[in-house]
């Protein structure tokens, strides 16, 4: 059996203010941060975690985030760099449905789709302060219909091919591929722990901690539904990394991201 391989699919970058990255702490000023998806090549299949942002959506709805994205940084483009096509992905798992984590789902109609059982309902009916976060509903015909935003649906996206299997709590999706329930940033947020045969595990915080400094200072992003749960999730991530001797990787940390393997390079 071949060992698990993890590829990071570079998805371009966005800009937000420092006070959004570090809630009530800052400092203020534009922070450009990376967005990426995680492809796990596993004996049980090809699993894609998150799908980045859609450039046109951000330009239309959140142009102040100044998106930068080349063709190679879209889901089809990034998969193409490693010789794959969207139809080669067996399972898509979304950590949550903020626009920078689900924008490429529309390219993956054939994959099985999984998320926390409360995330689709939340995208259908977000809190007033979550509307921009959940502004790209092209991943789900159900959410697009509920929000009156079916104009976002790409031709070919139907209820049948955009229905999610809902899970709750921690789940081992495939052997050594662990979904770690870390709510707070969103109602059904997950982090991801991947174990290998020949190297240390990797713990992807996803948006439980945007950056290394976030985790070290327990300072979450200003975007959240439950900041108290968010702090508890950060404690949980820290403890799990220690117990598993896992390498931590952060979702939106440009300084660390520059040291991560992307493109054709992989972990495993
Ligand atoms: Zn994010």
Short mmCIF file of C-alpha atoms and ligand atoms in Angstrom, two decimals:
data_model
loop_
_atom_site.label_atom_id
_atom_site.label_comp_id
_atom_site.label_asym_id
_atom_site.label_seq_id
_atom_site.Cartn_x
_atom_site.Cartn_y
_atom_site.Cartn_z
CA UNK A 1 0.00 0.00 0.00
CA UNK A 2 1.38 3.38 -0.92
CA UNK A 3 1.81 5.94 1.80
CA UNK A 4 -0.50 8.91 2.05
CA UNK A 5 0.57 12.03 0.16
CA UNK A 6 -0.59 15.54 0.91
CA UNK A 7 -0.51 18.28 -1.72
CA UNK A 8 -1.29 21.91 -0.95
CA UNK A 9 -3.18 23.49 -3.83
CA UNK A 10 -2.23 27.17 -3.92
CA UNK A 11 -5.38 29.26 -4.34
CA UNK A 12 -4.03 32.80 -4.53
CA UNK A 13 -4.37 35.50 -1.89
CA UNK A 14 -6.70 38.07 -0.34
CA UNK A 15 -6.36 41.20 1.80
CA UNK A 16 -8.08 42.03 5.09
CA UNK A 17 -7.31 44.46 7.88
CA UNK A 18 -5.05 43.43 10.74
CA UNK A 19 -7.89 43.96 13.19
CA UNK A 20 -9.82 41.23 11.38
CA UNK A 21 -6.87 38.84 11.45
CA UNK A 22 -6.25 39.54 15.15
CA UNK A 23 -9.61 40.38 16.72
CA UNK A 24 -9.50 43.43 19.04
CA UNK A 25 -5.72 43.32 18.95
CA UNK A 26 -4.46 44.29 15.49
CA UNK A 27 -2.30 46.14 14.57
CA UNK A 28 -4.36 47.80 11.84
CA UNK A 29 -3.29 47.82 8.22
CA UNK A 30 -3.65 45.68 5.14
CA UNK A 31 -2.60 42.07 5.55
CA UNK A 32 -2.31 39.92 2.41
CA UNK A 33 -2.82 36.29 3.24
CA UNK A 34 -2.72 33.02 1.33
CA UNK A 35 -5.65 30.73 0.55
CA UNK A 36 -5.06 27.07 -0.24
CA UNK A 37 -6.80 23.71 -0.43
CA UNK A 38 -5.47 20.36 0.76
CA UNK A 39 -5.46 17.28 -1.46
CA UNK A 40 -4.89 13.95 0.30
CA UNK A 41 -3.92 11.06 -1.96
CA UNK A 42 -4.86 8.04 0.09
CA UNK A 43 -5.19 4.28 -0.45
CA UNK A 44 -8.96 4.76 0.10
CA UNK A 45 -9.31 7.55 -2.46
CA UNK A 46 -8.53 11.15 -3.32
CA UNK A 47 -9.83 13.60 -0.73
CA UNK A 48 -9.96 17.36 -1.24
CA UNK A 49 -10.28 19.61 1.81
CA UNK A 50 -11.71 22.99 0.92
CA UNK A 51 -11.67 24.59 -2.52
CA UNK A 52 -10.45 28.19 -2.11
CA UNK A 53 -12.17 31.33 -3.38
CA UNK A 54 -13.72 32.22 -6.72
CA UNK A 55 -12.02 35.29 -8.20
CA UNK A 56 -15.11 36.62 -9.97
CA UNK A 57 -17.23 36.25 -6.84
CA UNK A 58 -14.75 38.20 -4.72
CA UNK A 59 -14.42 40.94 -7.36
CA UNK A 60 -18.19 41.25 -7.49
CA UNK A 61 -19.08 41.01 -3.78
CA UNK A 62 -15.91 41.74 -1.77
CA UNK A 63 -13.53 43.63 -4.12
CA UNK A 64 -11.96 45.37 -1.09
CA UNK A 65 -10.27 42.03 -0.34
CA UNK A 66 -8.15 42.66 -3.47
CA UNK A 67 -8.05 39.07 -4.74
CA UNK A 68 -5.01 37.80 -6.60
CA UNK A 69 -5.38 34.48 -8.41
CA UNK A 70 -3.80 33.08 -11.56
CA UNK A 71 -5.30 30.31 -13.71
CA UNK A 72 -2.96 27.85 -11.97
CA UNK A 73 -4.46 28.93 -8.63
CA UNK A 74 -8.02 27.85 -9.47
CA UNK A 75 -9.10 24.32 -8.51
CA UNK A 76 -8.90 23.00 -12.10
CA UNK A 77 -5.58 24.80 -12.61
CA UNK A 78 -3.95 23.63 -9.38
CA UNK A 79 -5.10 20.05 -9.96
CA UNK A 80 -3.73 20.29 -13.49
CA UNK A 81 -0.26 21.12 -12.14
CA UNK A 82 -0.13 17.64 -10.59
CA UNK A 83 -1.67 15.91 -13.59
CA UNK A 84 -5.21 15.63 -12.27
CA UNK A 85 -8.64 16.80 -13.34
CA UNK A 86 -11.57 17.70 -11.09
CA UNK A 87 -13.26 14.38 -11.92
CA UNK A 88 -10.31 12.54 -10.32
CA UNK A 89 -11.34 13.81 -6.88
CA UNK A 90 -13.49 11.25 -5.03
CA UNK A 91 -14.52 13.20 -1.93
CA UNK A 92 -14.75 16.91 -1.15
CA UNK A 93 -14.83 17.89 2.49
CA UNK A 94 -15.50 21.54 3.38
CA UNK A 95 -14.16 22.74 6.75
CA UNK A 96 -16.92 25.37 6.65
CA UNK A 97 -18.66 27.42 3.95
CA UNK A 98 -17.02 30.83 4.12
CA UNK A 99 -16.39 32.00 0.57
CA UNK A 100 -12.63 31.40 0.70
CA UNK A 101 -13.14 27.70 1.47
CA UNK A 102 -15.88 26.65 -0.98
CA UNK A 103 -15.46 28.78 -4.12
CA UNK A 104 -14.14 25.89 -6.21
CA UNK A 105 -16.76 23.31 -5.21
CA UNK A 106 -18.72 24.12 -8.37
CA UNK A 107 -15.95 22.48 -10.42
CA UNK A 108 -16.44 19.15 -8.63
CA UNK A 109 -19.97 17.96 -9.40
CA UNK A 110 -18.92 14.30 -9.48
CA UNK A 111 -17.34 14.10 -6.03
CA UNK A 112 -19.07 12.93 -2.88
CA UNK A 113 -19.52 15.90 -0.54
CA UNK A 114 -19.26 15.98 3.23
CA UNK A 115 -19.44 18.70 5.90
CA UNK A 116 -20.70 19.28 9.41
CA UNK A 117 -24.47 18.77 9.51
CA UNK A 118 -25.11 22.37 10.65
CA UNK A 119 -23.01 24.15 7.98
CA UNK A 120 -25.46 23.94 5.05
CA UNK A 121 -28.38 25.15 7.23
CA UNK A 122 -26.14 28.02 8.39
CA UNK A 123 -25.29 28.94 4.79
CA UNK A 124 -29.04 28.89 4.06
CA UNK A 125 -29.78 31.24 6.95
CA UNK A 126 -26.64 32.95 8.30
CA UNK A 127 -26.53 35.41 11.16
CA UNK A 128 -26.64 39.07 10.01
CA UNK A 129 -22.89 39.44 10.70
CA UNK A 130 -22.10 36.30 8.68
CA UNK A 131 -23.58 37.37 5.35
CA UNK A 132 -20.31 38.27 3.65
CA UNK A 133 -18.61 35.15 4.96
CA UNK A 134 -21.38 32.99 3.53
CA UNK A 135 -21.77 35.10 0.37
CA UNK A 136 -20.69 32.45 -2.16
CA UNK A 137 -23.41 29.81 -2.21
CA UNK A 138 -22.47 28.30 -5.58
CA UNK A 139 -21.49 25.09 -3.73
CA UNK A 140 -25.10 24.19 -2.95
CA UNK A 141 -28.32 24.41 -4.93
CA UNK A 142 -30.18 24.18 -1.62
CA UNK A 143 -28.36 27.17 -0.12
CA UNK A 144 -28.63 29.19 -3.34
CA UNK A 145 -32.39 28.60 -3.45
CA UNK A 146 -32.81 29.45 0.25
CA UNK A 147 -30.92 32.73 -0.21
CA UNK A 148 -32.50 33.69 -3.55
CA UNK A 149 -29.07 33.54 -5.16
CA UNK A 150 -29.53 30.85 -7.79
CA UNK A 151 -27.82 33.18 -10.29
CA UNK A 152 -24.58 32.04 -8.63
CA UNK A 153 -25.10 28.40 -9.60
CA UNK A 154 -22.91 27.18 -12.42
CA UNK A 155 -24.74 25.30 -15.19
CA UNK A 156 -24.80 21.67 -14.13
CA UNK A 157 -25.02 22.30 -10.37
CA UNK A 158 -28.13 20.54 -9.15
CA UNK A 159 -29.61 19.50 -5.82
CA UNK A 160 -28.55 15.95 -6.67
CA UNK A 161 -24.86 16.73 -7.20
CA UNK A 162 -24.50 19.40 -4.50
CA UNK A 163 -26.02 17.55 -1.57
CA UNK A 164 -23.80 17.05 1.47
CA UNK A 165 -23.54 14.16 3.85
CA UNK A 166 -23.67 15.77 7.29
CA UNK A 167 -21.40 14.63 10.11
CA UNK A 168 -20.86 15.74 13.70
CA UNK A 169 -18.06 15.41 16.26
CA UNK A 170 -14.65 13.99 15.37
CA UNK A 171 -14.62 11.59 12.42
CA UNK A 172 -11.88 9.44 10.89
CA UNK A 173 -12.69 9.96 7.22
CA UNK A 174 -10.11 7.43 6.03
CA UNK A 175 -7.38 5.60 7.93
CA UNK A 176 -5.20 8.29 9.53
CA UNK A 177 -7.27 11.17 8.11
CA UNK A 178 -9.00 12.75 11.09
CA UNK A 179 -11.58 15.51 11.04
CA UNK A 180 -11.29 17.42 14.30
CA UNK A 181 -14.41 19.36 15.31
CA UNK A 182 -13.25 22.90 16.20
CA UNK A 183 -16.33 25.17 16.26
CA UNK A 184 -16.27 28.90 17.00
CA UNK A 185 -15.07 30.45 13.76
CA UNK A 186 -18.20 28.93 12.24
CA UNK A 187 -20.93 26.72 13.67
CA UNK A 188 -19.59 23.49 12.21
CA UNK A 189 -15.90 24.23 11.67
CA UNK A 190 -13.36 21.43 11.33
CA UNK A 191 -9.59 21.20 11.53
CA UNK A 192 -7.73 18.33 9.86
CA UNK A 193 -5.11 15.90 11.16
CA UNK A 194 -3.32 13.66 8.66
CA UNK A 195 -1.08 10.78 9.80
CA UNK A 196 1.59 9.19 7.63
CA UNK A 197 3.62 5.99 7.72
CA UNK A 198 6.97 7.70 7.38
CA UNK A 199 6.77 11.22 8.78
CA UNK A 200 5.22 13.30 11.57
CA UNK A 201 1.49 13.97 11.37
CA UNK A 202 0.33 17.33 10.05
CA UNK A 203 -2.38 19.23 11.86
CA UNK A 204 -4.08 21.81 9.67
CA UNK A 205 -5.71 24.33 11.99
CA UNK A 206 -7.83 25.69 9.15
CA UNK A 207 -9.57 28.82 10.48
CA UNK A 208 -9.46 27.82 14.14
CA UNK A 209 -6.14 29.73 13.93
CA UNK A 210 -5.37 31.86 10.87
CA UNK A 211 -1.69 32.19 11.84
CA UNK A 212 0.95 30.83 14.18
CA UNK A 213 0.74 34.05 16.20
CA UNK A 214 -3.04 33.58 16.47
CA UNK A 215 -2.58 30.19 18.09
CA UNK A 216 0.28 31.31 20.32
CA UNK A 217 -1.68 34.32 21.61
CA UNK A 218 -5.10 32.60 21.51
CA UNK A 219 -6.24 35.52 19.35
CA UNK A 220 -8.86 34.45 16.84
CA UNK A 221 -10.06 36.25 13.74
CA UNK A 222 -12.87 38.78 14.08
CA UNK A 223 -15.08 36.52 11.96
CA UNK A 224 -16.77 34.01 14.24
CA UNK A 225 -20.11 32.84 15.53
CA UNK A 226 -18.94 31.91 19.04
CA UNK A 227 -15.64 33.38 20.25
CA UNK A 228 -15.70 31.40 23.50
CA UNK A 229 -15.96 28.15 21.56
CA UNK A 230 -13.19 29.52 19.32
CA UNK A 231 -10.80 29.85 22.25
CA UNK A 232 -11.68 26.34 23.44
CA UNK A 233 -10.97 25.05 19.92
CA UNK A 234 -7.55 26.72 19.92
CA UNK A 235 -6.72 25.04 23.23
CA UNK A 236 -7.85 21.76 21.72
CA UNK A 237 -5.65 22.21 18.63
CA UNK A 238 -2.60 23.02 20.76
CA UNK A 239 -3.14 19.96 22.98
CA UNK A 240 -3.69 17.64 20.04
CA UNK A 241 -0.56 18.87 18.26
CA UNK A 242 1.45 18.17 21.40
CA UNK A 243 -0.06 14.71 21.97
CA UNK A 244 0.49 13.65 18.36
CA UNK A 245 3.80 15.49 17.90
CA UNK A 246 2.13 17.00 14.85
CA UNK A 247 3.53 19.71 12.60
CA UNK A 248 1.09 22.63 12.65
CA UNK A 249 0.04 24.33 9.44
CA UNK A 250 -2.04 27.49 9.47
CA UNK A 251 -4.71 28.55 7.01
CA UNK A 252 -3.88 32.21 6.35
CA UNK A 253 -0.29 32.82 7.50
CA UNK A 254 1.78 34.28 4.66
CA UNK A 255 5.11 34.08 6.46
CA UNK A 256 4.73 30.37 7.23
CA UNK A 257 3.02 29.64 3.92
CA UNK A 258 6.15 30.67 2.03
CA UNK A 259 7.92 27.69 3.64
CA UNK A 260 5.15 25.18 2.78
CA UNK A 261 5.42 22.79 -0.18
CA UNK A 262 3.02 23.66 -2.99
CA UNK A 263 2.59 22.78 -6.65
CA UNK A 264 4.13 19.42 -7.52
CA UNK A 265 5.92 19.15 -4.17
CA UNK A 266 4.12 17.16 -1.50
CA UNK A 267 4.26 15.81 2.05
CA UNK A 268 4.48 12.06 2.62
ZN1 LIG B 1 -10.57 31.18 5.72
#
